[in-house]
PDB file of C-alpha atoms in Angstrom:
ATOM      1  CA  MET A  20     -26.404  20.241  18.578  1.00  0.00           C
ATOM      2  CA  GLU A  21     -23.292  18.969  16.714  1.00  0.00           C
ATOM      3  CA  GLU A  22     -23.547  19.075  12.918  1.00  0.00           C
ATOM      4  CA  PRO A  23     -23.309  15.547  11.174  1.00  0.00           C
ATOM      5  CA  LYS A  24     -20.120  14.758   9.488  1.00  0.00           C
ATOM      6  CA  SER A  25     -20.160  15.011   5.849  1.00  0.00           C
ATOM      7  CA  ILE A  26     -17.726  14.368   2.966  1.00  0.00           C
ATOM      8  CA  TYR A  27     -19.352  17.156   0.951  1.00  0.00           C
ATOM      9  CA  VAL A  28     -17.795  19.810   3.165  1.00  0.00           C
ATOM     10  CA  LYS A  29     -14.085  20.084   2.314  1.00  0.00           C
ATOM     11  CA  GLN A  30     -12.234  19.036   5.438  1.00  0.00           C
ATOM     12  CA  ASN A  31      -9.366  16.770   6.630  1.00  0.00           C
ATOM     13  CA  TYR A  32     -11.210  13.518   7.390  1.00  0.00           C
ATOM     14  CA  GLY A  33      -8.140  11.334   7.559  1.00  0.00           C
ATOM     15  CA  LYS A  34      -6.566   8.788   5.321  1.00  0.00           C
ATOM     16  CA  ILE A  35      -5.965   5.063   4.967  1.00  0.00           C
ATOM     17  CA  VAL A  36      -2.399   3.873   5.332  1.00  0.00           C
ATOM     18  CA  PHE A  37      -1.362   0.428   3.976  1.00  0.00           C
ATOM     19  CA  HIS A  38       1.439  -1.520   5.682  1.00  0.00           C
ATOM     20  CA  ILE A  39       1.657  -4.222   3.002  1.00  0.00           C
ATOM     21  CA  LYS A  40       5.167  -3.099   1.820  1.00  0.00           C
ATOM     22  CA  GLU A  41       6.599  -3.420   5.342  1.00  0.00           C
ATOM     23  CA  ILE A  42       5.207  -6.979   5.755  1.00  0.00           C
ATOM     24  CA  MET A  43       6.209  -8.052   2.364  1.00  0.00           C
ATOM     25  CA  ASP A  44       9.691  -6.728   2.895  1.00  0.00           C
ATOM     26  CA  LYS A  45      10.017  -8.335   6.282  1.00  0.00           C
ATOM     27  CA  LYS A  46       8.952 -11.771   4.854  1.00  0.00           C
ATOM     28  CA  ASN A  47      11.121 -11.228   1.715  1.00  0.00           C
ATOM     29  CA  ILE A  48       8.217 -11.528  -0.659  1.00  0.00           C
ATOM     30  CA  THR A  49       8.542  -9.547  -3.966  1.00  0.00           C
ATOM     31  CA  ARG A  50       5.675  -7.967  -5.893  1.00  0.00           C
ATOM     32  CA  ASN A  51       6.149 -10.581  -8.667  1.00  0.00           C
ATOM     33  CA  THR A  52       5.763 -13.416  -6.134  1.00  0.00           C
ATOM     34  CA  LEU A  53       2.787 -11.818  -4.486  1.00  0.00           C
ATOM     35  CA  ALA A  54       1.139 -11.405  -7.818  1.00  0.00           C
ATOM     36  CA  ARG A  55       1.730 -14.989  -8.659  1.00  0.00           C
ATOM     37  CA  LEU A  56       0.601 -16.208  -5.266  1.00  0.00           C
ATOM     38  CA  ILE A  57      -2.698 -14.295  -5.110  1.00  0.00           C
ATOM     39  CA  ASP A  58      -3.409 -14.730  -8.803  1.00  0.00           C
ATOM     40  CA  VAL A  59      -3.422 -11.104  -9.988  1.00  0.00           C
ATOM     41  CA  ARG A  60      -1.469  -9.076 -12.580  1.00  0.00           C
ATOM     42  CA  PHE A  61       1.858  -7.467 -11.386  1.00  0.00           C
ATOM     43  CA  GLU A  62       0.181  -4.025 -11.682  1.00  0.00           C
ATOM     44  CA  VAL A  63      -2.444  -4.904  -9.080  1.00  0.00           C
ATOM     45  CA  ALA A  64       0.209  -6.298  -6.649  1.00  0.00           C
ATOM     46  CA  ASP A  65       2.237  -3.136  -7.355  1.00  0.00           C
ATOM     47  CA  LYS A  66      -0.561  -0.833  -6.386  1.00  0.00           C
ATOM     48  CA  TRP A  67      -1.174  -2.809  -3.129  1.00  0.00           C
ATOM     49  CA  TYR A  68       2.610  -2.628  -2.401  1.00  0.00           C
ATOM     50  CA  LYS A  69       2.751   1.221  -3.053  1.00  0.00           C
ATOM     51  CA  GLY A  70      -0.501   1.843  -1.234  1.00  0.00           C
ATOM     52  CA  GLU A  71      -2.098   3.310  -4.348  1.00  0.00           C
ATOM     53  CA  ILE A  72      -5.384   1.482  -4.151  1.00  0.00           C
ATOM     54  CA  GLU A  73      -8.364   3.379  -5.586  1.00  0.00           C
ATOM     55  CA  ARG A  74     -11.118   0.648  -5.050  1.00  0.00           C
ATOM     56  CA  MET A  75     -10.641  -2.253  -2.762  1.00  0.00           C
ATOM     57  CA  ASP A  76     -11.349  -5.785  -3.904  1.00  0.00           C
ATOM     58  CA  ILE A  77     -12.237  -7.730  -0.862  1.00  0.00           C
ATOM     59  CA  ASP A  78     -11.403 -10.954  -2.521  1.00  0.00           C
ATOM     60  CA  VAL A  79      -7.860  -9.743  -3.277  1.00  0.00           C
ATOM     61  CA  LEU A  80      -7.637  -8.452   0.261  1.00  0.00           C
ATOM     62  CA  THR A  81      -8.459 -11.900   1.592  1.00  0.00           C
ATOM     63  CA  ARG A  82      -5.978 -13.553  -0.673  1.00  0.00           C
ATOM     64  CA  ILE A  83      -3.288 -11.126   0.514  1.00  0.00           C
ATOM     65  CA  CYS A  84      -4.151 -11.886   4.125  1.00  0.00           C
ATOM     66  CA  TYR A  85      -3.853 -15.607   3.482  1.00  0.00           C
ATOM     67  CA  VAL A  86      -0.534 -15.450   1.658  1.00  0.00           C
ATOM     68  CA  LEU A  87       1.054 -13.085   4.111  1.00  0.00           C
ATOM     69  CA  ASP A  88      -0.412 -14.868   7.053  1.00  0.00           C
ATOM     70  CA  CYS A  89      -1.841 -11.740   8.688  1.00  0.00           C
ATOM     71  CA  GLU A  90      -5.000  -9.950   9.652  1.00  0.00           C
ATOM     72  CA  VAL A  91      -6.587  -7.029   7.767  1.00  0.00           C
ATOM     73  CA  SER A  92      -5.757  -4.747  10.680  1.00  0.00           C
ATOM     74  CA  ASP A  93      -2.105  -5.543  10.126  1.00  0.00           C
ATOM     75  CA  LEU A  94      -2.373  -4.309   6.522  1.00  0.00           C
ATOM     76  CA  ILE A  95      -4.583  -1.238   6.763  1.00  0.00           C
ATOM     77  CA  GLU A  96      -4.754   1.571   9.258  1.00  0.00           C
ATOM     78  CA  TYR A  97      -7.157   4.644   9.418  1.00  0.00           C
ATOM     79  CA  VAL A  98      -5.172   7.752  10.468  1.00  0.00           C
ATOM     80  CA  ARG A  99      -7.180  10.908  11.404  1.00  0.00           C
TER      81      ARG A  99
END
Protein backbone atom coordinates (compact mmCIF):
# COMPACT_ATOMS: atom_id res chain seq x y z
CA MET A 1 0.00 0.00 0.00
CA GLU A 2 1.31 3.45 -0.94
CA GLU A 3 2.09 5.82 1.93
CA PRO A 4 -0.04 9.01 1.99
CA LYS A 5 1.61 12.23 0.86
CA SER A 6 2.76 14.48 3.67
CA ILE A 7 4.35 17.90 3.86
CA TYR A 8 6.04 16.87 7.11
CA VAL A 9 8.46 14.62 5.23
CA LYS A 10 11.13 16.75 3.53
CA GLN A 11 10.59 16.22 -0.17
CA ASN A 12 10.26 18.08 -3.42
CA TYR A 13 6.50 18.62 -3.72
CA GLY A 14 6.68 21.21 -6.48
CA LYS A 15 6.10 24.92 -6.56
CA ILE A 16 3.64 27.57 -7.70
CA VAL A 17 4.79 29.72 -10.63
CA PHE A 18 3.19 33.10 -11.27
CA HIS A 19 2.82 34.48 -14.82
CA ILE A 20 1.54 37.92 -13.85
CA LYS A 21 4.74 39.67 -14.91
CA GLU A 22 4.52 38.27 -18.44
CA ILE A 23 0.86 39.25 -18.80
CA MET A 24 1.43 42.75 -17.41
CA ASP A 25 4.46 43.30 -19.63
CA LYS A 26 2.53 42.12 -22.68
CA LYS A 27 -0.32 44.51 -21.87
CA ASN A 28 2.07 47.34 -20.99
CA ILE A 29 0.74 47.66 -17.43
CA THR A 30 3.17 48.88 -14.77
CA ARG A 31 3.15 47.86 -11.13
CA ASN A 32 2.06 51.39 -10.20
CA THR A 33 -0.87 51.17 -12.60
CA LEU A 34 -1.85 47.72 -11.37
CA ALA A 35 -1.70 48.89 -7.75
CA ARG A 36 -3.97 51.83 -8.55
CA LEU A 37 -6.43 49.75 -10.62
CA ILE A 38 -6.82 46.98 -8.02
CA ASP A 39 -6.69 49.39 -5.06
CA VAL A 40 -3.64 48.02 -3.23
CA ARG A 41 -0.32 49.48 -2.10
CA PHE A 42 2.58 49.37 -4.58
CA GLU A 43 4.37 46.81 -2.37
CA VAL A 44 1.47 44.38 -2.79
CA ALA A 45 1.39 44.76 -6.58
CA ASP A 46 5.19 44.43 -6.63
CA LYS A 47 5.06 41.10 -4.74
CA TRP A 48 2.49 39.74 -7.20
CA TYR A 49 4.59 40.99 -10.13
CA LYS A 50 7.73 39.30 -8.76
CA GLY A 51 5.88 36.12 -7.76
CA GLU A 52 6.85 36.58 -4.11
CA ILE A 53 3.43 35.91 -2.63
CA GLU A 54 3.48 34.34 0.84
CA ARG A 55 -0.27 34.27 1.46
CA MET A 56 -2.82 34.64 -1.28
CA ASP A 57 -5.68 37.11 -0.87
CA ILE A 58 -8.48 35.76 -3.07
CA ASP A 59 -10.08 39.20 -3.35
CA VAL A 60 -6.83 40.68 -4.71
CA LEU A 61 -6.48 37.73 -7.10
CA THR A 62 -10.03 38.34 -8.32
CA ARG A 63 -9.30 42.03 -8.94
CA ILE A 64 -6.09 41.14 -10.83
CA CYS A 65 -8.04 38.74 -13.07
CA TYR A 66 -10.63 41.44 -13.73
CA VAL A 67 -8.10 44.17 -14.54
CA LEU A 68 -5.85 41.94 -16.66
CA ASP A 69 -8.90 40.30 -18.30
CA CYS A 70 -7.65 36.76 -17.71
CA GLU A 71 -8.38 33.54 -15.84
CA VAL A 72 -6.71 32.36 -12.63
CA SER A 73 -5.12 29.55 -14.65
CA ASP A 74 -3.44 32.18 -16.84
CA LEU A 75 -1.78 33.68 -13.76
CA ILE A 76 -0.84 30.69 -11.64
CA GLU A 77 0.69 27.31 -12.49
CA TYR A 78 1.60 24.33 -10.31
CA VAL A 79 4.90 22.74 -11.35
CA ARG A 80 5.91 19.38 -9.90
